[in-house]
XYZ file of C-alpha atoms in Angstrom:
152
model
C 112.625 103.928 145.584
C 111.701 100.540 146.725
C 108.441 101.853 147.799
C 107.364 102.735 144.895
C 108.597 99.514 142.974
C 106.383 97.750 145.344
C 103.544 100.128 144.822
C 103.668 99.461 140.940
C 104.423 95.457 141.728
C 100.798 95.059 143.210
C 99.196 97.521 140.690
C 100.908 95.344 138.127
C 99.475 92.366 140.035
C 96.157 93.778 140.073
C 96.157 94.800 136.650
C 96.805 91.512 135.608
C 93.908 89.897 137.773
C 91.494 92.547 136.040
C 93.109 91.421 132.514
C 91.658 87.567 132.921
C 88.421 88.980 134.555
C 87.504 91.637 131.538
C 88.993 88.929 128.879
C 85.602 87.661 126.734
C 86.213 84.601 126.622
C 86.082 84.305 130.907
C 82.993 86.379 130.975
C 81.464 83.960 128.372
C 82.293 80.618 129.849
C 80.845 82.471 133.030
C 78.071 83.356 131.438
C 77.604 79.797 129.998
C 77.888 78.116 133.201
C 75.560 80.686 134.537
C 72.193 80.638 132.090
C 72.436 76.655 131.842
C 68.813 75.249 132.155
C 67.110 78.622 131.861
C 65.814 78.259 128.257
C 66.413 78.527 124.736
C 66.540 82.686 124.777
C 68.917 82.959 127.912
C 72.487 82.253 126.714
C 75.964 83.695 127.081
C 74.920 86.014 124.438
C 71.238 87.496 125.631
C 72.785 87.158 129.428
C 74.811 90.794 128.911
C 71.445 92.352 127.417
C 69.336 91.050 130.426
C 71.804 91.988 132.959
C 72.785 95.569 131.573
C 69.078 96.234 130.863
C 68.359 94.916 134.570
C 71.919 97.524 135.639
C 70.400 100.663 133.921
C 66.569 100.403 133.171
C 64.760 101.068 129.862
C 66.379 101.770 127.129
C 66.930 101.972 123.286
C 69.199 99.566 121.372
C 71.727 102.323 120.841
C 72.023 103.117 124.509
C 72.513 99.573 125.653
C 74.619 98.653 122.979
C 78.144 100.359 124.328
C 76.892 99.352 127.976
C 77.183 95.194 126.313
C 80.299 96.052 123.942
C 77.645 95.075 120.898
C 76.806 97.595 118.343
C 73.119 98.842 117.685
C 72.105 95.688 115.415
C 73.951 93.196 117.937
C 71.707 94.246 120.968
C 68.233 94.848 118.440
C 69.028 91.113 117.552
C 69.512 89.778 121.334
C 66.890 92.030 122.575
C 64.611 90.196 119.349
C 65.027 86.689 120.504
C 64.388 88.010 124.191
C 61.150 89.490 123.152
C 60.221 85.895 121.631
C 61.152 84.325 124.616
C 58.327 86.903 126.387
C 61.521 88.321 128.557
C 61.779 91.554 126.593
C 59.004 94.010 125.278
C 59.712 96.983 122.911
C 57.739 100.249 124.261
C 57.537 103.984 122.233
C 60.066 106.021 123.341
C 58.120 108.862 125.412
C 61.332 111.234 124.618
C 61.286 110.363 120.969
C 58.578 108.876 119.252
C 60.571 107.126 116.437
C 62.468 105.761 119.170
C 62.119 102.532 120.876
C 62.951 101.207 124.537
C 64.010 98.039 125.056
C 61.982 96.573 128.848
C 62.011 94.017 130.941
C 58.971 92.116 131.476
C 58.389 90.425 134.853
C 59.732 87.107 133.448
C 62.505 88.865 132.358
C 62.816 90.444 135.735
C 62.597 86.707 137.460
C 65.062 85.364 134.781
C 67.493 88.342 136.056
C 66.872 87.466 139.510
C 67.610 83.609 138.876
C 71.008 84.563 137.131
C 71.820 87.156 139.797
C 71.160 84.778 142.456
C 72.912 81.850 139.920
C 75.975 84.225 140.314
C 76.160 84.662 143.568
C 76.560 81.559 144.986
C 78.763 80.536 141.815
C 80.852 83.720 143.650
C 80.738 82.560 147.565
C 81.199 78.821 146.625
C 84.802 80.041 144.966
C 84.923 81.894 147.907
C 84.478 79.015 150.587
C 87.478 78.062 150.970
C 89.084 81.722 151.925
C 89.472 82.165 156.020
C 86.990 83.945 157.735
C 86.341 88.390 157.019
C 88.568 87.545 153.681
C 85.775 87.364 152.003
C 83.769 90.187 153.209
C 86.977 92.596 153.110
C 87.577 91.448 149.470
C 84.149 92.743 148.845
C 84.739 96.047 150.432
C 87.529 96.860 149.193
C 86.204 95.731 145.221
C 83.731 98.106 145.792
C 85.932 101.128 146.942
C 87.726 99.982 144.186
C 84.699 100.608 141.588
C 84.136 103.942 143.134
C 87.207 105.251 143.728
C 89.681 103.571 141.479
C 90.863 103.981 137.591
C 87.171 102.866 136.530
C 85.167 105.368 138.302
């Protein structure tokens, strides 16, 4: 019996890790500390667009839309002031010719690389501190996680 109490202590404990890192409001002050300097258009609301868009590859509003947690006219409007910025570009859908797809453009694709990169060592300098293979097995085992766990 206490087995299984301690199983559901560190699922508890885990749970409540992934509660602060799904919360909005984290991923927004991330994403503010993340696109600072990189323009008008790149903010902690066209950061999800660019980075889902960069995840999963051409697509229309309505498919990016649940991928962002927007709906249809959220994304068309983030995806609008990305195609000012010269980051986006709207091409006929070749599946559906009423359709559009939302693309990347190769700014857009250096912008992505900049915040990925951005992210990453926001990520390791957090993680400088931990004693050496912590970080690396943290890593591995987020991953397993993402495939095999409650999310997959």
């Amino acid at each position: 019996m206490e087995s299984s109490h301690t199983e559901n202590a560190v699922g508890q404990e885990i749970a409540d890790a992934l509660g602060v890192l799904l919360r909005r409001t984290t991923r927004t002050r991330l994403h503010q500390k993340l696109t600072e300097g990189m323009g008008e258009a790149v903010d902690e609301l066209t950061y999800p667009v660019l980075s889902a868009l960069a995840r999963i590859g051409p697509c229309s509003a309505a498919e990016l839309a649940p991928e962002v947690g927007l709906d249809r006219s959220g994304v068309t409007r983030r995806a609008s002031r990305l195609q000012d910025a010269g980051l986006v570009r709207r091409e006929p859908d070749p599946a559906d010719q009423r359709a559009q797809l939302l693309v990347l453009t190769e700014p857009g694709l250096r912008a992505v690389a900049e915040l990925r990169e951005r992210l990453a060592a926001h990520i390791m300098a957090s993680l400088s501190a931990w004693p050496p293979g912590e970080a690396e097995a943290f890593a591995r085992g987020l991953h397993r996680f993402t495939q095999e766990g409650p999310f997959a």
